[in-house]
Amino acid sequence: MLTVAIVQLYLLYGDTRVYKVQPSHYHFSASSDQEVEGLSTAKLALNDQGGVLDCELKTSDYPWPFCGVRIEFDEDPEFGISLKNYHTVRLDVDFVNLDDNSFPRMRFYLRNFNPSYSDPENEYTLKYNGLEYQPNSDQGVINIPIANLQVMTWWLADNNIGIEHSAPEFSNISRIEFASGSGNALGNYRLSINSIEFVGNYIEGETLMLLLLVLWVSLALVYSVAEIRRSRLLIVKEQNRQHHLKNLNRTLRAQNYEFAELAHRDALTGAMNRHAIRDWLNQNYSTDSATGGPLSVIYLDIDHFKTVNDKYGHSVGDDVLREFTLVVMGILKPSDRLVRWGGEEFVIFCQDANIDQAIGKAERIRHTIEQHIWVHGDQLTSSMGVAELKQERPIDMMARADEALYQAKHKGRNRVEVSL
């Protein structure tokens, strides 16, 4: 009963640790390119939960106009907070272009101070862990896994950061920043911060299980000694009981592996996995009841990715795969689905897109990959095969896209081939 009670308490409260960031506790301020001799303006009005920033992006000698909100945990950047026990940042933030009521892209950063590379007198040396995304009008609260944030490659290059410090860090976050997107047009914008929360664990599930295991083993030893003193028969019964528990644990471990296999997200990149997309295809594009509308597919492969692993190691290769996923997802529509198919192969399912629209999107992705500055410093390219669903099964469309990908590789790589 004690174990059941502890597990129930953990399920109710163990994963509900919430850290709220509010103006009553931390310093919120407006930021703009005026800090670097630009002309953009920004005005912040605070409320109990956050604030509303009205800003105007203006042209000037500074080539990248921006505005945003900076949140400081302490006046001294050396003193921040550790997010070690937090796994998710929960944001309720709206960003609107007031001139045309559109919802442009915006940037979100967690700035980390580490004396190995940060200078308290130079704010730019605080590491940029972040991402760029496009909020929707009805999106409301979004949950972003902290592990999905990546270090900005331009920051690594500008500060000459070594490979040992190139990974994301969240041990001493002293700044939170929201900013307009890198490609936003000039004009008037409104950034509304409704709430910022970090969600985590009071105690890790693995730690709890270990403590319970130690507790059970200790109780079992005490109980075994007492039973030995009473009779050999009870010892045999206890041994049978222990054998039954081992079999039960073995069965539970097998079920846990099965549940992990059925998870809908790739553990390394955060992209969908095959199981998730198979359910979606069966629901929307089965031959018996195709209700999903037009569908095109882009089958892409990172060219010569084995060279990255051989030259820099699999840890850097994993960082490149995570960055590759973020770069590609930054180009996709909310209705598109990015699936890690295996290794360095990815598949994009473009719902409500014909073959011409899919080809255009593939070319944009290919060009962006070729021009992007990657975390390991070398250029990457990708080959792609494109196909559109006809009077056929989705698996047949995939086979045609795979063949088109083969042709792209055969013709020299870094190109898009189409199966009509």
Short mmCIF file of C-alpha atoms in Angstrom, two decimals:
data_model
loop_
_atom_site.label_atom_id
_atom_site.label_comp_id
_atom_site.label_asym_id
_atom_site.label_seq_id
_atom_site.Cartn_x
_atom_site.Cartn_y
_atom_site.Cartn_z
CA MET A 1 0.00 0.00 0.00
CA LEU A 2 2.89 2.35 0.75
CA THR A 3 4.33 1.83 -2.74
CA VAL A 4 0.93 2.37 -4.34
CA ALA A 5 0.43 5.55 -2.30
CA ILE A 6 3.87 6.88 -3.26
CA VAL A 7 3.30 6.12 -6.95
CA GLN A 8 -0.13 7.75 -6.84
CA LEU A 9 1.30 10.86 -5.18
CA TYR A 10 4.01 11.00 -7.84
CA LEU A 11 1.46 10.71 -10.64
CA LEU A 12 -0.59 13.50 -9.07
CA TYR A 13 2.16 15.94 -8.04
CA GLY A 14 5.58 14.69 -9.15
CA ASP A 15 5.40 16.14 -12.67
CA THR A 16 3.63 19.41 -11.81
CA ARG A 17 6.52 21.60 -10.73
CA VAL A 18 5.77 25.00 -12.31
CA TYR A 19 8.05 28.06 -12.26
CA LYS A 20 6.26 31.26 -13.32
CA VAL A 21 8.10 34.26 -14.74
CA GLN A 22 6.22 37.49 -13.92
CA PRO A 23 7.05 41.23 -13.81
CA SER A 24 6.45 41.27 -10.06
CA HIS A 25 9.57 39.11 -9.55
CA TYR A 26 11.83 39.90 -12.52
CA HIS A 27 12.77 42.87 -14.64
CA PHE A 28 10.92 43.14 -17.99
CA SER A 29 12.23 45.71 -20.50
CA ALA A 30 11.79 46.64 -24.15
CA SER A 31 14.63 46.15 -26.63
CA SER A 32 15.21 47.26 -30.21
CA ASP A 33 17.91 47.89 -32.76
CA GLN A 34 18.42 51.34 -31.22
CA GLU A 35 20.91 49.48 -29.00
CA VAL A 36 23.06 49.08 -32.15
CA GLU A 37 22.33 52.52 -33.68
CA GLY A 38 19.13 51.47 -35.46
CA LEU A 39 15.92 53.52 -35.62
CA SER A 40 13.22 51.01 -34.65
CA THR A 41 11.07 51.97 -31.65
CA ALA A 42 9.61 49.82 -28.86
CA LYS A 43 7.33 50.62 -25.90
CA LEU A 44 6.42 48.06 -23.21
CA ALA A 45 3.34 48.23 -20.97
CA LEU A 46 3.46 45.73 -18.07
CA ASN A 47 0.61 43.89 -16.36
CA ASP A 48 0.37 41.24 -13.61
CA GLN A 49 1.28 38.29 -15.86
CA GLY A 50 3.53 39.86 -18.49
CA GLY A 51 3.15 42.82 -20.80
CA VAL A 52 2.33 44.21 -24.22
CA LEU A 53 5.06 45.57 -26.51
CA ASP A 54 4.13 47.95 -29.34
CA CYS A 55 6.98 48.51 -31.76
CA GLU A 56 7.76 49.81 -35.22
CA LEU A 57 10.51 48.33 -37.36
CA LYS A 58 12.25 51.11 -39.31
CA THR A 59 14.94 51.11 -41.95
CA SER A 60 18.36 52.45 -40.98
CA ASP A 61 22.05 51.80 -41.50
CA TYR A 62 21.63 48.74 -39.28
CA PRO A 63 20.67 45.97 -41.75
CA TRP A 64 18.57 43.77 -39.41
CA PRO A 65 15.88 45.84 -37.67
CA PHE A 66 14.32 44.17 -34.62
CA CYS A 67 12.32 44.77 -31.47
CA GLY A 68 11.46 42.59 -28.51
CA VAL A 69 11.24 42.02 -24.76
CA ARG A 70 14.15 41.16 -22.45
CA ILE A 71 13.58 39.52 -19.04
CA GLU A 72 16.45 39.64 -16.52
CA PHE A 73 16.57 37.36 -13.48
CA ASP A 74 19.27 39.49 -11.85
CA GLU A 75 21.11 42.70 -12.64
CA ASP A 76 24.34 40.70 -12.64
CA PRO A 77 24.26 38.23 -15.59
CA GLU A 78 26.43 35.82 -13.60
CA PHE A 79 23.43 34.94 -11.40
CA GLY A 80 20.58 33.11 -13.11
CA ILE A 81 18.38 30.08 -12.59
CA SER A 82 19.03 26.42 -13.33
CA LEU A 83 16.49 24.57 -15.49
CA LYS A 84 17.98 21.18 -14.64
CA ASN A 85 14.70 19.92 -13.18
CA TYR A 86 12.49 21.42 -15.92
CA HIS A 87 11.69 19.77 -19.23
CA THR A 88 9.17 22.14 -20.88
CA VAL A 89 8.62 25.88 -21.33
CA ARG A 90 4.92 26.78 -21.59
CA LEU A 91 4.32 30.01 -23.52
CA ASP A 92 1.16 32.03 -24.06
CA VAL A 93 2.59 34.69 -26.39
CA ASP A 94 0.98 36.48 -29.37
CA PHE A 95 2.83 38.35 -32.12
CA VAL A 96 0.80 40.36 -34.65
CA ASN A 97 1.64 42.60 -37.60
CA LEU A 98 -0.71 45.54 -36.94
CA ASP A 99 -0.51 46.73 -40.55
CA ASP A 100 -2.04 43.62 -42.15
CA ASN A 101 -3.18 41.56 -39.07
CA SER A 102 -0.89 38.68 -40.05
CA PHE A 103 1.02 36.49 -37.60
CA PRO A 104 4.72 36.68 -38.53
CA ARG A 105 7.59 34.61 -37.21
CA MET A 106 9.23 35.47 -33.89
CA ARG A 107 12.29 34.34 -31.95
CA PHE A 108 12.56 32.92 -28.42
CA TYR A 109 15.87 32.62 -26.54
CA LEU A 110 17.08 31.29 -23.18
CA ARG A 111 20.44 33.03 -22.50
CA ASN A 112 22.94 31.03 -20.45
CA PHE A 113 25.96 32.43 -18.55
CA ASN A 114 29.03 30.20 -18.29
CA PRO A 115 32.36 31.72 -17.12
CA SER A 116 34.16 29.44 -19.58
CA TYR A 117 32.96 31.59 -22.48
CA SER A 118 30.82 34.43 -21.02
CA ASP A 119 31.99 37.89 -19.95
CA PRO A 120 29.70 39.70 -17.45
CA GLU A 121 30.68 42.99 -19.12
CA ASN A 122 29.68 41.76 -22.60
CA GLU A 123 26.01 40.74 -22.83
CA TYR A 124 26.54 39.21 -26.29
CA THR A 125 28.72 36.44 -24.79
CA LEU A 126 25.71 34.85 -23.04
CA LYS A 127 24.84 31.73 -25.03
CA TYR A 128 21.77 31.91 -27.30
CA ASN A 129 19.68 28.74 -26.80
CA GLY A 130 16.57 29.25 -28.87
CA LEU A 131 14.37 28.78 -31.87
CA GLU A 132 12.29 30.76 -34.35
CA TYR A 133 8.62 29.90 -34.86
CA GLN A 134 5.35 31.32 -36.18
CA PRO A 135 2.47 31.65 -33.68
CA ASN A 136 -1.09 31.32 -34.99
CA SER A 137 -4.13 33.39 -34.10
CA ASP A 138 -5.80 30.49 -32.25
CA GLN A 139 -2.68 28.75 -30.97
CA GLY A 140 -2.99 29.90 -27.36
CA VAL A 141 -0.59 28.14 -24.98
CA ILE A 142 2.18 26.12 -26.63
CA ASN A 143 4.51 23.66 -24.90
CA ILE A 144 8.11 23.66 -26.15
CA PRO A 145 10.42 20.87 -24.94
CA ILE A 146 13.52 22.62 -23.61
CA ALA A 147 15.66 19.91 -25.17
CA ASN A 148 14.47 21.06 -28.62
CA LEU A 149 16.18 24.45 -28.29
CA GLN A 150 19.42 24.79 -30.25
CA VAL A 151 22.44 27.06 -29.97
CA MET A 152 22.39 29.74 -32.68
CA THR A 153 25.18 29.06 -35.17
CA TRP A 154 25.85 32.76 -35.76
CA TRP A 155 26.56 33.18 -32.02
CA LEU A 156 29.00 30.26 -32.10
CA ALA A 157 30.80 31.79 -35.06
CA ASP A 158 30.88 35.37 -33.72
CA ASN A 159 32.31 34.28 -30.34
CA ASN A 160 34.71 31.59 -31.66
CA ILE A 161 33.13 28.96 -29.40
CA GLY A 162 34.92 25.62 -29.27
CA ILE A 163 33.15 22.36 -29.99
CA GLU A 164 33.19 21.45 -26.27
CA HIS A 165 30.83 24.38 -25.54
CA SER A 166 28.70 24.24 -28.72
CA ALA A 167 25.82 22.23 -27.23
CA PRO A 168 22.74 23.79 -25.56
CA GLU A 169 23.14 24.70 -21.86
CA PHE A 170 20.45 25.52 -19.29
CA SER A 171 22.42 25.45 -16.02
CA ASN A 172 22.51 29.23 -15.43
CA ILE A 173 19.80 31.04 -17.42
CA SER A 174 20.04 34.74 -16.63
CA ARG A 175 18.02 36.17 -19.53
CA ILE A 176 14.85 35.33 -21.45
CA GLU A 177 14.33 37.14 -24.75
CA PHE A 178 11.49 37.44 -27.26
CA ALA A 179 12.22 39.20 -30.56
CA SER A 180 10.75 39.80 -33.98
CA GLY A 181 11.63 37.26 -36.66
CA SER A 182 14.77 37.55 -38.76
CA GLY A 183 12.83 38.29 -41.94
CA ASN A 184 9.99 40.49 -40.71
CA ALA A 185 8.97 43.39 -42.93
CA LEU A 186 9.14 47.00 -41.79
CA GLY A 187 6.02 48.24 -40.00
CA ASN A 188 4.05 48.16 -36.75
CA TYR A 189 3.91 45.06 -34.52
CA ARG A 190 2.44 44.03 -31.17
CA LEU A 191 4.02 41.37 -28.94
CA SER A 192 1.72 40.24 -26.09
CA ILE A 193 3.23 38.13 -23.29
CA ASN A 194 0.32 36.54 -21.43
CA SER A 195 2.25 33.96 -19.41
CA ILE A 196 5.65 32.23 -19.20
CA GLU A 197 5.97 29.01 -17.22
CA PHE A 198 8.65 26.33 -16.85
CA VAL A 199 7.28 22.85 -16.15
CA GLY A 200 9.36 20.11 -14.51
CA ASN A 201 9.64 17.33 -11.96
CA TYR A 202 10.00 17.53 -8.20
CA ILE A 203 11.72 14.17 -8.46
CA GLU A 204 12.73 12.18 -11.52
CA GLY A 205 10.76 9.00 -12.16
CA GLU A 206 13.97 6.96 -12.35
CA THR A 207 15.06 8.27 -8.94
CA LEU A 208 11.70 7.39 -7.41
CA MET A 209 11.85 3.88 -8.84
CA LEU A 210 15.38 3.44 -7.48
CA LEU A 211 14.30 4.56 -4.00
CA LEU A 212 11.32 2.21 -4.11
CA LEU A 213 13.58 -0.61 -5.26
CA VAL A 214 15.99 0.05 -2.39
CA LEU A 215 13.04 0.14 0.00
CA TRP A 216 11.63 -3.12 -1.34
CA VAL A 217 15.02 -4.87 -1.26
CA SER A 218 15.61 -3.73 2.32
CA LEU A 219 12.18 -4.93 3.41
CA ALA A 220 12.67 -8.21 1.57
CA LEU A 221 15.98 -8.85 3.36
CA VAL A 222 14.48 -8.14 6.79
CA TYR A 223 11.48 -10.28 5.98
CA SER A 224 13.69 -13.12 4.68
CA VAL A 225 15.76 -13.21 7.88
CA ALA A 226 12.60 -13.40 9.97
CA GLU A 227 11.17 -16.17 7.82
CA ILE A 228 14.38 -18.19 7.97
CA ARG A 229 14.11 -18.21 11.73
CA ARG A 230 10.59 -19.54 11.62
CA SER A 231 10.87 -22.44 9.18
CA ARG A 232 12.32 -23.74 5.95
CA LEU A 233 8.86 -23.97 4.44
CA LEU A 234 8.34 -20.24 4.65
CA ILE A 235 11.79 -19.74 3.07
CA VAL A 236 10.68 -21.78 0.06
CA LYS A 237 7.49 -19.75 -0.19
CA GLU A 238 9.49 -16.51 -0.07
CA GLN A 239 11.82 -17.76 -2.80
CA ASN A 240 8.80 -18.59 -4.96
CA ARG A 241 7.42 -15.12 -4.29
CA GLN A 242 10.73 -13.51 -5.31
CA HIS A 243 10.78 -15.60 -8.48
CA HIS A 244 7.25 -14.42 -9.29
CA LEU A 245 8.26 -10.78 -8.77
CA LYS A 246 11.22 -11.23 -11.14
CA ASN A 247 8.93 -12.66 -13.80
CA LEU A 248 6.51 -9.79 -13.26
CA ASN A 249 9.32 -7.22 -13.57
CA ARG A 250 10.54 -8.92 -16.74
CA THR A 251 7.02 -8.69 -18.18
CA LEU A 252 6.74 -5.03 -17.21
CA ARG A 253 10.10 -4.23 -18.80
CA ALA A 254 8.99 -5.92 -22.03
CA GLN A 255 5.79 -3.86 -22.01
CA ASN A 256 7.77 -0.67 -21.37
CA TYR A 257 9.92 -1.37 -24.42
CA GLU A 258 6.76 -1.94 -26.45
CA PHE A 259 5.25 1.34 -25.25
CA ALA A 260 8.46 3.21 -26.09
CA GLU A 261 8.36 1.74 -29.61
CA LEU A 262 4.80 3.00 -29.99
CA ALA A 263 5.73 6.58 -29.02
CA HIS A 264 4.83 9.11 -31.68
CA ARG A 265 8.02 11.19 -31.60
CA ASP A 266 11.58 10.43 -32.59
CA ALA A 267 13.59 10.71 -29.37
CA LEU A 268 16.62 12.38 -31.00
CA THR A 269 15.11 15.01 -33.32
CA GLY A 270 11.52 15.52 -32.10
CA ALA A 271 10.17 14.74 -35.59
CA MET A 272 7.30 12.26 -36.00
CA ASN A 273 8.18 8.58 -36.31
CA ARG A 274 6.87 5.90 -38.65
CA HIS A 275 4.23 4.66 -36.22
CA ALA A 276 2.66 8.10 -35.88
CA ILE A 277 2.49 8.78 -39.62
CA ARG A 278 1.15 5.29 -40.32
CA ASP A 279 -1.86 5.95 -38.08
CA TRP A 280 -2.43 9.33 -39.76
CA LEU A 281 -2.24 7.85 -43.27
CA ASN A 282 -4.59 5.00 -42.35
CA GLN A 283 -7.10 7.48 -40.94
CA ASN A 284 -7.03 9.96 -43.83
CA TYR A 285 -5.78 8.17 -46.94
CA SER A 286 -6.82 4.53 -46.71
CA THR A 287 -8.21 3.13 -49.95
CA ASP A 288 -11.60 2.49 -48.32
CA SER A 289 -12.21 6.04 -47.08
CA ALA A 290 -9.78 8.65 -48.42
CA THR A 291 -10.86 11.86 -46.68
CA GLY A 292 -7.58 13.76 -46.41
CA GLY A 293 -7.64 15.68 -49.72
CA PRO A 294 -4.61 16.14 -52.00
CA LEU A 295 -1.31 14.80 -50.71
CA SER A 296 2.27 15.13 -51.92
CA VAL A 297 5.43 13.73 -50.39
CA ILE A 298 9.07 14.91 -50.29
CA TYR A 299 11.60 12.16 -49.61
CA LEU A 300 14.92 13.75 -48.60
CA ASP A 301 18.34 12.50 -47.59
CA ILE A 302 21.34 14.43 -46.20
CA ASP A 303 24.17 14.04 -48.71
CA HIS A 304 27.34 12.35 -47.41
CA PHE A 305 26.15 12.45 -43.77
CA LYS A 306 28.44 9.55 -42.89
CA THR A 307 31.35 11.95 -43.43
CA VAL A 308 30.05 14.14 -40.56
CA ASN A 309 29.97 11.18 -38.15
CA ASP A 310 33.39 9.95 -39.26
CA LYS A 311 35.00 13.39 -39.01
CA TYR A 312 33.37 14.87 -35.88
CA GLY A 313 31.85 11.90 -34.06
CA HIS A 314 28.29 10.71 -33.51
CA SER A 315 27.57 13.31 -30.80
CA VAL A 316 28.10 16.15 -33.27
CA GLY A 317 26.22 14.12 -35.88
CA ASP A 318 23.25 14.00 -33.50
CA ASP A 319 23.47 17.79 -33.01
CA VAL A 320 23.45 18.24 -36.79
CA LEU A 321 20.34 16.02 -37.12
CA ARG A 322 18.54 18.08 -34.45
CA GLU A 323 19.54 21.33 -36.15
CA PHE A 324 18.55 19.91 -39.55
CA THR A 325 15.07 19.11 -38.18
CA LEU A 326 14.63 22.66 -36.81
CA VAL A 327 15.78 24.23 -40.09
CA VAL A 328 13.38 22.13 -42.18
CA MET A 329 10.46 22.62 -39.75
CA GLY A 330 11.00 26.36 -39.95
CA ILE A 331 10.00 26.23 -43.64
CA LEU A 332 6.99 23.92 -43.30
CA LYS A 333 3.33 24.83 -42.85
CA PRO A 334 1.48 23.76 -39.68
CA SER A 335 -0.39 21.13 -41.73
CA ASP A 336 2.85 19.55 -43.05
CA ARG A 337 4.26 16.52 -41.26
CA LEU A 338 7.99 15.88 -40.95
CA VAL A 339 8.93 12.25 -40.27
CA ARG A 340 12.35 10.87 -39.48
CA TRP A 341 12.35 7.76 -41.66
CA GLY A 342 15.67 6.40 -40.47
CA GLY A 343 19.27 7.58 -40.06
CA GLU A 344 19.66 10.76 -42.12
CA GLU A 345 16.51 10.13 -44.20
CA PHE A 346 13.39 12.26 -43.66
CA VAL A 347 9.97 12.34 -45.31
CA ILE A 348 7.68 15.39 -45.51
CA PHE A 349 3.97 14.78 -46.06
CA CYS A 350 2.42 17.92 -47.60
CA GLN A 351 -1.34 17.86 -47.07
CA ASP A 352 -3.51 19.86 -49.52
CA ALA A 353 -0.48 20.36 -51.82
CA ASN A 354 -0.25 19.38 -55.48
CA ILE A 355 2.95 18.29 -57.20
CA ASP A 356 3.94 21.82 -58.28
CA GLN A 357 3.55 23.20 -54.75
CA ALA A 358 5.57 20.31 -53.35
CA ILE A 359 8.36 20.88 -55.89
CA GLY A 360 8.52 24.56 -54.94
CA LYS A 361 8.70 23.69 -51.26
CA ALA A 362 11.42 21.09 -51.90
CA GLU A 363 13.53 23.63 -53.78
CA ARG A 364 13.17 26.15 -50.93
CA ILE A 365 14.25 23.50 -48.43
CA ARG A 366 17.19 22.43 -50.60
CA HIS A 367 18.36 26.04 -51.02
CA THR A 368 17.99 26.79 -47.29
CA ILE A 369 19.99 23.69 -46.32
CA GLU A 370 22.75 24.59 -48.77
CA GLN A 371 23.01 28.21 -47.49
CA HIS A 372 22.63 27.48 -43.75
CA ILE A 373 25.64 27.78 -41.42
CA TRP A 374 25.67 24.45 -39.56
CA VAL A 375 26.85 23.76 -36.04
CA HIS A 376 29.91 21.76 -37.21
CA GLY A 377 31.01 24.54 -39.59
CA ASP A 378 30.85 22.55 -42.87
CA GLN A 379 28.32 22.91 -45.68
CA LEU A 380 25.46 20.40 -45.98
CA THR A 381 23.37 19.57 -49.03
CA SER A 382 20.43 17.26 -49.55
CA SER A 383 18.88 15.23 -52.34
CA MET A 384 15.09 14.95 -52.69
CA GLY A 385 12.45 12.95 -54.51
CA VAL A 386 8.91 14.32 -54.93
CA ALA A 387 5.67 12.51 -55.77
CA GLU A 388 1.91 13.20 -55.58
CA LEU A 389 -0.73 10.71 -54.43
CA LYS A 390 -2.76 9.41 -57.37
CA GLN A 391 -5.24 6.53 -57.54
CA GLU A 392 -2.94 4.40 -55.46
CA ARG A 393 -1.98 3.51 -51.94
CA PRO A 394 0.24 5.91 -49.97
CA ILE A 395 2.94 3.22 -49.89
CA ASP A 396 3.02 3.23 -53.70
CA MET A 397 3.45 7.03 -53.69
CA MET A 398 6.33 6.60 -51.22
CA ALA A 399 7.98 4.03 -53.46
CA ARG A 400 7.85 6.47 -56.40
CA ALA A 401 9.32 9.27 -54.28
CA ASP A 402 12.08 6.90 -53.11
CA GLU A 403 12.91 6.10 -56.74
CA ALA A 404 13.02 9.83 -57.55
CA LEU A 405 15.40 10.31 -54.60
CA TYR A 406 17.62 7.58 -56.03
CA GLN A 407 17.68 9.43 -59.36
CA ALA A 408 18.64 12.68 -57.59
CA LYS A 409 21.60 10.93 -55.96
CA HIS A 410 22.56 9.23 -59.21
CA LYS A 411 22.57 12.58 -61.07
CA GLY A 412 25.03 14.25 -58.72
CA ARG A 413 23.10 14.98 -55.45
CA ASN A 414 21.95 18.39 -54.13
CA ARG A 415 18.96 18.36 -56.48
CA VAL A 416 15.22 17.64 -56.63
CA GLU A 417 13.81 14.92 -58.88
CA VAL A 418 10.09 14.32 -59.52
CA SER A 419 7.99 11.20 -60.12
CA LEU A 420 5.03 12.22 -62.27
#
